[in-house]
PDB file of N, CA and C in Angstrom:
ATOM      1  N   LYS A   1    -141.521  36.162  27.675  1.00  0.00           N
ATOM      2  CA  LYS A   1    -142.850  36.186  28.244  1.00  0.00           C
ATOM      3  C   LYS A   1    -143.711  35.030  27.733  1.00  0.00           C
ATOM      4  N   ILE A   2    -143.334  34.466  26.605  1.00  0.00           N
ATOM      5  CA  ILE A   2    -144.074  33.333  26.028  1.00  0.00           C
ATOM      6  C   ILE A   2    -143.103  32.189  25.787  1.00  0.00           C
ATOM      7  N   LYS A   3    -143.476  31.009  26.254  1.00  0.00           N
ATOM      8  CA  LYS A   3    -142.716  29.798  25.953  1.00  0.00           C
ATOM      9  C   LYS A   3    -143.580  28.933  25.048  1.00  0.00           C
ATOM     10  N   MET A   4    -142.967  28.431  23.975  1.00  0.00           N
ATOM     11  CA  MET A   4    -143.693  27.552  23.056  1.00  0.00           C
ATOM     12  C   MET A   4    -142.953  26.236  22.956  1.00  0.00           C
ATOM     13  N   ASP A   5    -143.700  25.160  23.118  1.00  0.00           N
ATOM     14  CA  ASP A   5    -143.176  23.817  22.896  1.00  0.00           C
ATOM     15  C   ASP A   5    -143.987  23.205  21.768  1.00  0.00           C
ATOM     16  N   VAL A   6    -143.314  22.882  20.686  1.00  0.00           N
ATOM     17  CA  VAL A   6    -143.979  22.257  19.541  1.00  0.00           C
ATOM     18  C   VAL A   6    -143.386  20.865  19.376  1.00  0.00           C
ATOM     19  N   ASN A   7    -144.238  19.863  19.451  1.00  0.00           N
ATOM     20  CA  ASN A   7    -143.797  18.483  19.347  1.00  0.00           C
ATOM     21  C   ASN A   7    -144.683  17.779  18.315  1.00  0.00           C
ATOM     22  N   ILE A   8    -144.301  17.891  17.062  1.00  0.00           N
ATOM     23  CA  ILE A   8    -145.051  17.302  15.953  1.00  0.00           C
ATOM     24  C   ILE A   8    -144.142  16.309  15.244  1.00  0.00           C
ATOM     25  N   SER A   9    -144.494  15.046  15.269  1.00  0.00           N
ATOM     26  CA  SER A   9    -143.672  14.032  14.617  1.00  0.00           C
ATOM     27  C   SER A   9    -143.804  14.128  13.098  1.00  0.00           C
ATOM     28  N   LEU A  10    -142.858  13.531  12.404  1.00  0.00           N
ATOM     29  CA  LEU A  10    -142.855  13.582  10.940  1.00  0.00           C
ATOM     30  C   LEU A  10    -144.121  12.989  10.332  1.00  0.00           C
ATOM     31  N   ASN A  11    -144.643  11.907  10.905  1.00  0.00           N
ATOM     32  CA  ASN A  11    -145.847  11.305  10.315  1.00  0.00           C
ATOM     33  C   ASN A  11    -147.065  12.227  10.455  1.00  0.00           C
ATOM     34  N   ILE A  12    -147.104  13.067  11.459  1.00  0.00           N
ATOM     35  CA  ILE A  12    -148.209  14.009  11.628  1.00  0.00           C
ATOM     36  C   ILE A  12    -148.101  15.148  10.621  1.00  0.00           C
ATOM     37  N   GLN A  13    -146.920  15.404  10.133  1.00  0.00           N
ATOM     38  CA  GLN A  13    -146.746  16.467   9.155  1.00  0.00           C
ATOM     39  C   GLN A  13    -147.397  16.118   7.820  1.00  0.00           C
ATOM     40  N   GLN A  14    -147.954  14.922   7.714  1.00  0.00           N
ATOM     41  CA  GLN A  14    -148.694  14.499   6.521  1.00  0.00           C
ATOM     42  C   GLN A  14    -150.162  14.924   6.588  1.00  0.00           C
ATOM     43  N   TYR A  15    -150.540  15.676   7.610  1.00  0.00           N
ATOM     44  CA  TYR A  15    -151.936  16.056   7.834  1.00  0.00           C
ATOM     45  C   TYR A  15    -152.106  17.568   7.731  1.00  0.00           C
ATOM     46  N   TYR A  16    -153.362  17.965   7.467  1.00  0.00           N
ATOM     47  CA  TYR A  16    -153.723  19.375   7.379  1.00  0.00           C
ATOM     48  C   TYR A  16    -154.602  19.779   8.551  1.00  0.00           C
ATOM     49  N   ILE A  17    -154.621  21.085   8.834  1.00  0.00           N
ATOM     50  CA  ILE A  17    -155.647  21.672   9.671  1.00  0.00           C
ATOM     51  C   ILE A  17    -156.246  22.829   8.893  1.00  0.00           C
ATOM     52  N   LEU A  18    -157.341  23.337   9.375  1.00  0.00           N
ATOM     53  CA  LEU A  18    -158.020  24.459   8.750  1.00  0.00           C
ATOM     54  C   LEU A  18    -157.088  25.672   8.674  1.00  0.00           C
ATOM     55  N   PRO A  19    -157.014  26.353   7.526  1.00  0.00           N
ATOM     56  CA  PRO A  19    -156.159  27.536   7.431  1.00  0.00           C
ATOM     57  C   PRO A  19    -156.483  28.561   8.525  1.00  0.00           C
ATOM     58  N   LEU A  20    -155.465  29.101   9.119  1.00  0.00           N
ATOM     59  CA  LEU A  20    -155.506  30.130  10.154  1.00  0.00           C
ATOM     60  C   LEU A  20    -156.040  29.653  11.506  1.00  0.00           C
ATOM     61  N   ALA A  21    -156.439  28.402  11.637  1.00  0.00           N
ATOM     62  CA  ALA A  21    -156.956  27.915  12.923  1.00  0.00           C
ATOM     63  C   ALA A  21    -155.903  28.024  14.012  1.00  0.00           C
ATOM     64  N   LEU A  22    -154.695  27.598  13.722  1.00  0.00           N
ATOM     65  CA  LEU A  22    -153.631  27.640  14.720  1.00  0.00           C
ATOM     66  C   LEU A  22    -153.334  29.079  15.135  1.00  0.00           C
ATOM     67  N   GLN A  23    -153.284  29.978  14.180  1.00  0.00           N
ATOM     68  CA  GLN A  23    -153.033  31.390  14.481  1.00  0.00           C
ATOM     69  C   GLN A  23    -154.119  31.946  15.398  1.00  0.00           C
ATOM     70  N   LEU A  24    -155.390  31.665  15.102  1.00  0.00           N
ATOM     71  CA  LEU A  24    -156.485  32.174  15.924  1.00  0.00           C
ATOM     72  C   LEU A  24    -156.414  31.645  17.351  1.00  0.00           C
ATOM     73  N   ILE A  25    -156.044  30.385  17.508  1.00  0.00           N
ATOM     74  CA  ILE A  25    -155.960  29.790  18.846  1.00  0.00           C
ATOM     75  C   ILE A  25    -154.827  30.431  19.647  1.00  0.00           C
ATOM     76  N   ILE A  26    -153.689  30.643  19.010  1.00  0.00           N
ATOM     77  CA  ILE A  26    -152.566  31.278  19.706  1.00  0.00           C
ATOM     78  C   ILE A  26    -152.893  32.736  20.039  1.00  0.00           C
ATOM     79  N   GLU A  27    -153.526  33.441  19.113  1.00  0.00           N
ATOM     80  CA  GLU A  27    -153.945  34.815  19.392  1.00  0.00           C
ATOM     81  C   GLU A  27    -154.919  34.857  20.568  1.00  0.00           C
ATOM     82  N   ASN A  28    -155.806  33.882  20.645  1.00  0.00           N
ATOM     83  CA  ASN A  28    -156.770  33.786  21.734  1.00  0.00           C
ATOM     84  C   ASN A  28    -156.049  33.635  23.076  1.00  0.00           C
ATOM     85  N   ALA A  29    -155.028  32.786  23.107  1.00  0.00           N
ATOM     86  CA  ALA A  29    -154.255  32.582  24.339  1.00  0.00           C
ATOM     87  C   ALA A  29    -153.588  33.877  24.778  1.00  0.00           C
ATOM     88  N   ILE A  30    -153.012  34.601  23.839  1.00  0.00           N
ATOM     89  CA  ILE A  30    -152.319  35.849  24.163  1.00  0.00           C
ATOM     90  C   ILE A  30    -153.315  36.921  24.615  1.00  0.00           C
ATOM     91  N   LYS A  31    -154.457  36.982  23.955  1.00  0.00           N
ATOM     92  CA  LYS A  31    -155.469  37.991  24.269  1.00  0.00           C
ATOM     93  C   LYS A  31    -156.029  37.824  25.675  1.00  0.00           C
ATOM     94  N   HIS A  32    -156.249  36.584  26.108  1.00  0.00           N
ATOM     95  CA  HIS A  32    -156.985  36.326  27.344  1.00  0.00           C
ATOM     96  C   HIS A  32    -156.113  36.035  28.562  1.00  0.00           C
ATOM     97  N   ASN A  33    -154.791  36.036  28.408  1.00  0.00           N
ATOM     98  CA  ASN A  33    -153.906  35.698  29.523  1.00  0.00           C
ATOM     99  C   ASN A  33    -152.848  36.763  29.743  1.00  0.00           C
ATOM    100  N   THR A  34    -152.430  36.884  31.003  1.00  0.00           N
ATOM    101  CA  THR A  34    -151.307  37.765  31.313  1.00  0.00           C
ATOM    102  C   THR A  34    -150.025  36.968  31.160  1.00  0.00           C
ATOM    103  N   MET A  35    -148.925  37.661  30.993  1.00  0.00           N
ATOM    104  CA  MET A  35    -147.634  36.991  30.859  1.00  0.00           C
ATOM    105  C   MET A  35    -146.537  37.942  31.286  1.00  0.00           C
ATOM    106  N   SER A  36    -145.485  37.370  31.827  1.00  0.00           N
ATOM    107  CA  SER A  36    -144.314  38.153  32.231  1.00  0.00           C
ATOM    108  C   SER A  36    -143.118  37.216  32.189  1.00  0.00           C
ATOM    109  N   LYS A  37    -141.928  37.773  32.353  1.00  0.00           N
ATOM    110  CA  LYS A  37    -140.742  36.914  32.393  1.00  0.00           C
ATOM    111  C   LYS A  37    -140.817  35.966  33.575  1.00  0.00           C
ATOM    112  N   ARG A  38    -141.356  36.449  34.685  1.00  0.00           N
ATOM    113  CA  ARG A  38    -141.460  35.628  35.881  1.00  0.00           C
ATOM    114  C   ARG A  38    -142.583  34.586  35.768  1.00  0.00           C
ATOM    115  N   MET A  39    -143.649  34.944  35.062  1.00  0.00           N
ATOM    116  CA  MET A  39    -144.784  34.040  34.879  1.00  0.00           C
ATOM    117  C   MET A  39    -145.148  33.982  33.395  1.00  0.00           C
ATOM    118  N   PRO A  40    -144.341  33.254  32.605  1.00  0.00           N
ATOM    119  CA  PRO A  40    -144.594  33.221  31.155  1.00  0.00           C
ATOM    120  C   PRO A  40    -145.867  32.456  30.803  1.00  0.00           C
ATOM    121  N   LEU A  41    -146.413  32.807  29.660  1.00  0.00           N
ATOM    122  CA  LEU A  41    -147.499  32.041  29.067  1.00  0.00           C
ATOM    123  C   LEU A  41    -146.844  30.862  28.356  1.00  0.00           C
ATOM    124  N   HIS A  42    -147.253  29.653  28.719  1.00  0.00           N
ATOM    125  CA  HIS A  42    -146.632  28.451  28.164  1.00  0.00           C
ATOM    126  C   HIS A  42    -147.628  27.791  27.205  1.00  0.00           C
ATOM    127  N   ILE A  43    -147.309  27.809  25.922  1.00  0.00           N
ATOM    128  CA  ILE A  43    -148.163  27.225  24.882  1.00  0.00           C
ATOM    129  C   ILE A  43    -147.503  25.945  24.393  1.00  0.00           C
ATOM    130  N   ARG A  44    -148.263  24.841  24.414  1.00  0.00           N
ATOM    131  CA  ARG A  44    -147.768  23.554  23.921  1.00  0.00           C
ATOM    132  C   ARG A  44    -148.609  23.143  22.717  1.00  0.00           C
ATOM    133  N   ILE A  45    -147.941  22.623  21.689  1.00  0.00           N
ATOM    134  CA  ILE A  45    -148.617  22.144  20.480  1.00  0.00           C
ATOM    135  C   ILE A  45    -148.132  20.730  20.223  1.00  0.00           C
ATOM    136  N   PHE A  46    -149.087  19.787  20.157  1.00  0.00           N
ATOM    137  CA  PHE A  46    -148.746  18.387  19.929  1.00  0.00           C
ATOM    138  C   PHE A  46    -149.958  17.661  19.358  1.00  0.00           C
ATOM    139  N   ALA A  47    -149.722  16.525  18.741  1.00  0.00           N
ATOM    140  CA  ALA A  47    -150.806  15.695  18.210  1.00  0.00           C
ATOM    141  C   ALA A  47    -151.014  14.523  19.152  1.00  0.00           C
ATOM    142  N   ASP A  48    -152.262  14.083  19.261  1.00  0.00           N
ATOM    143  CA  ASP A  48    -152.556  12.933  20.116  1.00  0.00           C
ATOM    144  C   ASP A  48    -152.921  11.719  19.275  1.00  0.00           C
ATOM    145  N   GLU A  49    -153.204  10.605  19.947  1.00  0.00           N
ATOM    146  CA  GLU A  49    -153.486   9.345  19.243  1.00  0.00           C
ATOM    147  C   GLU A  49    -154.833   9.351  18.524  1.00  0.00           C
ATOM    148  N   GLN A  50    -155.708  10.321  18.818  1.00  0.00           N
ATOM    149  CA  GLN A  50    -156.987  10.445  18.100  1.00  0.00           C
ATOM    150  C   GLN A  50    -156.869  11.334  16.860  1.00  0.00           C
ATOM    151  N   MET A  51    -155.632  11.632  16.467  1.00  0.00           N
ATOM    152  CA  MET A  51    -155.352  12.480  15.303  1.00  0.00           C
ATOM    153  C   MET A  51    -155.984  13.865  15.463  1.00  0.00           C
ATOM    154  N   MET A  52    -155.753  14.426  16.642  1.00  0.00           N
ATOM    155  CA  MET A  52    -156.191  15.780  16.945  1.00  0.00           C
ATOM    156  C   MET A  52    -154.938  16.592  17.278  1.00  0.00           C
ATOM    157  N   LEU A  53    -154.882  17.803  16.752  1.00  0.00           N
ATOM    158  CA  LEU A  53    -153.816  18.720  17.117  1.00  0.00           C
ATOM    159  C   LEU A  53    -154.253  19.423  18.394  1.00  0.00           C
ATOM    160  N   ASN A  54    -153.449  19.306  19.430  1.00  0.00           N
ATOM    161  CA  ASN A  54    -153.743  19.926  20.718  1.00  0.00           C
ATOM    162  C   ASN A  54    -152.914  21.185  20.875  1.00  0.00           C
ATOM    163  N   VAL A  55    -153.565  22.253  21.278  1.00  0.00           N
ATOM    164  CA  VAL A  55    -152.878  23.499  21.606  1.00  0.00           C
ATOM    165  C   VAL A  55    -153.339  23.850  23.010  1.00  0.00           C
ATOM    166  N   THR A  56    -152.413  23.804  23.961  1.00  0.00           N
ATOM    167  CA  THR A  56    -152.767  24.092  25.348  1.00  0.00           C
ATOM    168  C   THR A  56    -151.971  25.285  25.843  1.00  0.00           C
ATOM    169  N   ASN A  57    -152.557  25.980  26.795  1.00  0.00           N
ATOM    170  CA  ASN A  57    -151.811  27.045  27.477  1.00  0.00           C
ATOM    171  C   ASN A  57    -152.231  27.085  28.941  1.00  0.00           C
ATOM    172  N   ASN A  58    -151.256  27.469  29.784  1.00  0.00           N
ATOM    173  CA  ASN A  58    -151.565  27.632  31.191  1.00  0.00           C
ATOM    174  C   ASN A  58    -152.519  28.810  31.355  1.00  0.00           C
ATOM    175  N   LEU A  59    -153.426  28.701  32.330  1.00  0.00           N
ATOM    176  CA  LEU A  59    -154.390  29.774  32.563  1.00  0.00           C
ATOM    177  C   LEU A  59    -153.794  30.812  33.504  1.00  0.00           C
ATOM    178  N   GLN A  60    -153.677  32.005  33.002  1.00  0.00           N
ATOM    179  CA  GLN A  60    -153.274  33.177  33.763  1.00  0.00           C
ATOM    180  C   GLN A  60    -154.189  34.296  33.304  1.00  0.00           C
ATOM    181  N   GLU A  61    -155.475  34.070  33.530  1.00  0.00           N
ATOM    182  CA  GLU A  61    -156.482  34.916  32.900  1.00  0.00           C
ATOM    183  C   GLU A  61    -156.341  36.385  33.276  1.00  0.00           C
ATOM    184  N   ARG A  62    -156.449  37.172  32.240  1.00  0.00           N
ATOM    185  CA  ARG A  62    -156.359  38.627  32.336  1.00  0.00           C
ATOM    186  C   ARG A  62    -157.639  39.158  32.985  1.00  0.00           C
ATOM    187  N   GLU A  63    -157.497  40.128  33.878  1.00  0.00           N
ATOM    188  CA  GLU A  63    -158.680  40.816  34.390  1.00  0.00           C
ATOM    189  C   GLU A  63    -159.181  41.713  33.273  1.00  0.00           C
ATOM    190  N   SER A  64    -160.404  41.475  32.874  1.00  0.00           N
ATOM    191  CA  SER A  64    -160.922  42.220  31.732  1.00  0.00           C
ATOM    192  C   SER A  64    -162.281  42.801  32.077  1.00  0.00           C
ATOM    193  N   HIS A  65    -162.511  43.986  31.591  1.00  0.00           N
ATOM    194  CA  HIS A  65    -163.806  44.620  31.794  1.00  0.00           C
ATOM    195  C   HIS A  65    -164.757  44.290  30.656  1.00  0.00           C
ATOM    196  N   MET A  66    -164.225  43.657  29.605  1.00  0.00           N
ATOM    197  CA  MET A  66    -165.054  43.266  28.468  1.00  0.00           C
ATOM    198  C   MET A  66    -165.163  41.746  28.445  1.00  0.00           C
ATOM    199  N   ALA A  67    -166.364  41.260  28.256  1.00  0.00           N
ATOM    200  CA  ALA A  67    -166.558  39.821  28.143  1.00  0.00           C
ATOM    201  C   ALA A  67    -166.087  39.358  26.770  1.00  0.00           C
ATOM    202  N   SER A  68    -165.587  38.139  26.718  1.00  0.00           N
ATOM    203  CA  SER A  68    -165.165  37.577  25.441  1.00  0.00           C
ATOM    204  C   SER A  68    -166.391  37.298  24.581  1.00  0.00           C
ATOM    205  N   THR A  69    -166.287  37.592  23.307  1.00  0.00           N
ATOM    206  CA  THR A  69    -167.400  37.318  22.393  1.00  0.00           C
ATOM    207  C   THR A  69    -167.346  35.897  21.857  1.00  0.00           C
ATOM    208  N   GLY A  70    -166.173  35.248  21.939  1.00  0.00           N
ATOM    209  CA  GLY A  70    -166.034  33.886  21.434  1.00  0.00           C
ATOM    210  C   GLY A  70    -166.037  33.800  19.922  1.00  0.00           C
ATOM    211  N   VAL A  71    -165.931  34.927  19.234  1.00  0.00           N
ATOM    212  CA  VAL A  71    -166.026  34.943  17.775  1.00  0.00           C
ATOM    213  C   VAL A  71    -164.950  34.080  17.127  1.00  0.00           C
ATOM    214  N   GLY A  72    -163.705  34.183  17.587  1.00  0.00           N
ATOM    215  CA  GLY A  72    -162.610  33.446  16.955  1.00  0.00           C
ATOM    216  C   GLY A  72    -162.798  31.944  17.021  1.00  0.00           C
ATOM    217  N   LEU A  73    -163.086  31.412  18.203  1.00  0.00           N
ATOM    218  CA  LEU A  73    -163.258  29.966  18.360  1.00  0.00           C
ATOM    219  C   LEU A  73    -164.543  29.485  17.689  1.00  0.00           C
ATOM    220  N   ASN A  74    -165.604  30.293  17.759  1.00  0.00           N
ATOM    221  CA  ASN A  74    -166.844  29.925  17.055  1.00  0.00           C
ATOM    222  C   ASN A  74    -166.623  29.885  15.548  1.00  0.00           C
ATOM    223  N   ASN A  75    -165.803  30.785  15.039  1.00  0.00           N
ATOM    224  CA  ASN A  75    -165.481  30.819  13.618  1.00  0.00           C
ATOM    225  C   ASN A  75    -164.800  29.512  13.199  1.00  0.00           C
ATOM    226  N   ILE A  76    -163.846  29.054  14.003  1.00  0.00           N
ATOM    227  CA  ILE A  76    -163.151  27.799  13.698  1.00  0.00           C
ATOM    228  C   ILE A  76    -164.146  26.646  13.677  1.00  0.00           C
ATOM    229  N   SER A  77    -165.004  26.553  14.699  1.00  0.00           N
ATOM    230  CA  SER A  77    -165.997  25.473  14.763  1.00  0.00           C
ATOM    231  C   SER A  77    -166.924  25.497  13.557  1.00  0.00           C
ATOM    232  N   HIS A  78    -167.383  26.686  13.201  1.00  0.00           N
ATOM    233  CA  HIS A  78    -168.303  26.823  12.066  1.00  0.00           C
ATOM    234  C   HIS A  78    -167.644  26.371  10.761  1.00  0.00           C
ATOM    235  N   ARG A  79    -166.392  26.743  10.554  1.00  0.00           N
ATOM    236  CA  ARG A  79    -165.712  26.357   9.309  1.00  0.00           C
ATOM    237  C   ARG A  79    -165.488  24.844   9.243  1.00  0.00           C
ATOM    238  N   TYR A  80    -165.215  24.195  10.376  1.00  0.00           N
ATOM    239  CA  TYR A  80    -165.082  22.741  10.366  1.00  0.00           C
ATOM    240  C   TYR A  80    -166.416  22.082  10.010  1.00  0.00           C
ATOM    241  N   LYS A  81    -167.527  22.634  10.513  1.00  0.00           N
ATOM    242  CA  LYS A  81    -168.850  22.104  10.159  1.00  0.00           C
ATOM    243  C   LYS A  81    -169.102  22.232   8.661  1.00  0.00           C
ATOM    244  N   LEU A  82    -168.736  23.384   8.082  1.00  0.00           N
ATOM    245  CA  LEU A  82    -168.924  23.594   6.645  1.00  0.00           C
ATOM    246  C   LEU A  82    -168.151  22.568   5.819  1.00  0.00           C
ATOM    247  N   LEU A  83    -166.999  22.149   6.327  1.00  0.00           N
ATOM    248  CA  LEU A  83    -166.183  21.155   5.628  1.00  0.00           C
ATOM    249  C   LEU A  83    -166.590  19.719   5.960  1.00  0.00           C
ATOM    250  N   GLU A  84    -167.653  19.587   6.773  1.00  0.00           N
ATOM    251  CA  GLU A  84    -168.157  18.278   7.202  1.00  0.00           C
ATOM    252  C   GLU A  84    -167.061  17.436   7.856  1.00  0.00           C
ATOM    253  N   MET A  85    -166.280  18.106   8.695  1.00  0.00           N
ATOM    254  CA  MET A  85    -165.225  17.439   9.458  1.00  0.00           C
ATOM    255  C   MET A  85    -165.648  17.377  10.920  1.00  0.00           C
ATOM    256  N   PRO A  86    -165.006  16.519  11.692  1.00  0.00           N
ATOM    257  CA  PRO A  86    -165.324  16.491  13.126  1.00  0.00           C
ATOM    258  C   PRO A  86    -165.118  17.878  13.737  1.00  0.00           C
ATOM    259  N   GLU A  87    -165.945  18.174  14.721  1.00  0.00           N
ATOM    260  CA  GLU A  87    -165.884  19.489  15.351  1.00  0.00           C
ATOM    261  C   GLU A  87    -164.687  19.598  16.294  1.00  0.00           C
ATOM    262  N   PRO A  88    -164.021  20.748  16.311  1.00  0.00           N
ATOM    263  CA  PRO A  88    -162.941  20.952  17.275  1.00  0.00           C
ATOM    264  C   PRO A  88    -163.518  21.050  18.688  1.00  0.00           C
ATOM    265  N   GLU A  89    -162.651  20.870  19.662  1.00  0.00           N
ATOM    266  CA  GLU A  89    -163.058  20.956  21.063  1.00  0.00           C
ATOM    267  C   GLU A  89    -162.279  22.077  21.732  1.00  0.00           C
ATOM    268  N   PHE A  90    -162.969  22.858  22.536  1.00  0.00           N
ATOM    269  CA  PHE A  90    -162.343  23.925  23.308  1.00  0.00           C
ATOM    270  C   PHE A  90    -162.864  23.821  24.734  1.00  0.00           C
ATOM    271  N   TYR A  91    -161.960  23.739  25.701  1.00  0.00           N
ATOM    272  CA  TYR A  91    -162.399  23.675  27.094  1.00  0.00           C
ATOM    273  C   TYR A  91    -161.285  24.131  28.027  1.00  0.00           C
ATOM    274  N   LYS A  92    -161.709  24.412  29.272  1.00  0.00           N
ATOM    275  CA  LYS A  92    -160.767  24.811  30.321  1.00  0.00           C
ATOM    276  C   LYS A  92    -160.755  23.748  31.406  1.00  0.00           C
ATOM    277  N   THR A  93    -159.577  23.539  31.984  1.00  0.00           N
ATOM    278  CA  THR A  93    -159.449  22.791  33.222  1.00  0.00           C
ATOM    279  C   THR A  93    -159.119  23.830  34.300  1.00  0.00           C
ATOM    280  N   GLU A  94    -158.768  23.378  35.473  1.00  0.00           N
ATOM    281  CA  GLU A  94    -158.399  24.338  36.515  1.00  0.00           C
ATOM    282  C   GLU A  94    -157.131  25.107  36.162  1.00  0.00           C
ATOM    283  N   THR A  95    -156.254  24.486  35.378  1.00  0.00           N
ATOM    284  CA  THR A  95    -154.950  25.106  35.110  1.00  0.00           C
ATOM    285  C   THR A  95    -154.659  25.359  33.634  1.00  0.00           C
ATOM    286  N   LEU A  96    -155.476  24.810  32.730  1.00  0.00           N
ATOM    287  CA  LEU A  96    -155.175  24.895  31.294  1.00  0.00           C
ATOM    288  C   LEU A  96    -156.381  25.309  30.467  1.00  0.00           C
ATOM    289  N   PHE A  97    -156.094  25.959  29.331  1.00  0.00           N
ATOM    290  CA  PHE A  97    -157.067  26.071  28.248  1.00  0.00           C
ATOM    291  C   PHE A  97    -156.614  25.074  27.194  1.00  0.00           C
ATOM    292  N   VAL A  98    -157.548  24.283  26.669  1.00  0.00           N
ATOM    293  CA  VAL A  98    -157.217  23.244  25.708  1.00  0.00           C
ATOM    294  C   VAL A  98    -158.040  23.442  24.434  1.00  0.00           C
ATOM    295  N   ALA A  99    -157.351  23.434  23.304  1.00  0.00           N
ATOM    296  CA  ALA A  99    -158.005  23.433  21.994  1.00  0.00           C
ATOM    297  C   ALA A  99    -157.562  22.162  21.284  1.00  0.00           C
ATOM    298  N   ARG A 100    -158.541  21.382  20.789  1.00  0.00           N
ATOM    299  CA  ARG A 100    -158.238  20.151  20.056  1.00  0.00           C
ATOM    300  C   ARG A 100    -158.841  20.291  18.657  1.00  0.00           C
ATOM    301  N   ILE A 101    -157.968  20.282  17.661  1.00  0.00           N
ATOM    302  CA  ILE A 101    -158.347  20.527  16.271  1.00  0.00           C
ATOM    303  C   ILE A 101    -158.173  19.246  15.458  1.00  0.00           C
ATOM    304  N   PRO A 102    -159.225  18.809  14.739  1.00  0.00           N
ATOM    305  CA  PRO A 102    -159.094  17.597  13.921  1.00  0.00           C
ATOM    306  C   PRO A 102    -158.034  17.747  12.829  1.00  0.00           C
ATOM    307  N   LEU A 103    -157.285  16.696  12.629  1.00  0.00           N
ATOM    308  CA  LEU A 103    -156.296  16.641  11.556  1.00  0.00           C
ATOM    309  C   LEU A 103    -156.885  15.888  10.378  1.00  0.00           C
ATOM    310  N   LYS A 104    -156.589  16.332   9.170  1.00  0.00           N
ATOM    311  CA  LYS A 104    -157.078  15.682   7.955  1.00  0.00           C
ATOM    312  C   LYS A 104    -155.879  15.219   7.151  1.00  0.00           C
ATOM    313  N   LYS A 105    -155.901  13.955   6.747  1.00  0.00           N
ATOM    314  CA  LYS A 105    -154.814  13.353   5.973  1.00  0.00           C
ATOM    315  C   LYS A 105    -154.741  14.006   4.599  1.00  0.00           C
ATOM    316  N   LYS A 106    -153.506  14.293   4.151  1.00  0.00           N
ATOM    317  CA  LYS A 106    -153.304  14.811   2.792  1.00  0.00           C
ATOM    318  C   LYS A 106    -153.738  13.747   1.804  1.00  0.00           C
ATOM    319  N   GLU A 107    -154.413  14.185   0.769  1.00  0.00           N
ATOM    320  CA  GLU A 107    -154.913  13.210  -0.239  1.00  0.00           C
ATOM    321  C   GLU A 107    -154.081  13.251  -1.484  1.00  0.00           C
TER     322      GLU A 107
END
């Protein structure tokens, strides 16, 4: 029901992200989307040339009677601000949800 593609090169493995950020983003994708063997949720994880970790998933939004509170993604943004790091980006296109998380070089 879930397909994951992780494409992280060795040089990117020299960088950090905020603890639990990746887990929260993946949980968010599972919470807000439907999935089945016929229509799997496809999550891709890769780094881009701006040194951002991208986590994308196809949009198969769940019909929900409860509105999202946004607590998980707001929590990630707030913690990046506390660390005085660039703010993560979260947005939707017509077909994807995209999360872009700043990478920090190991010191």
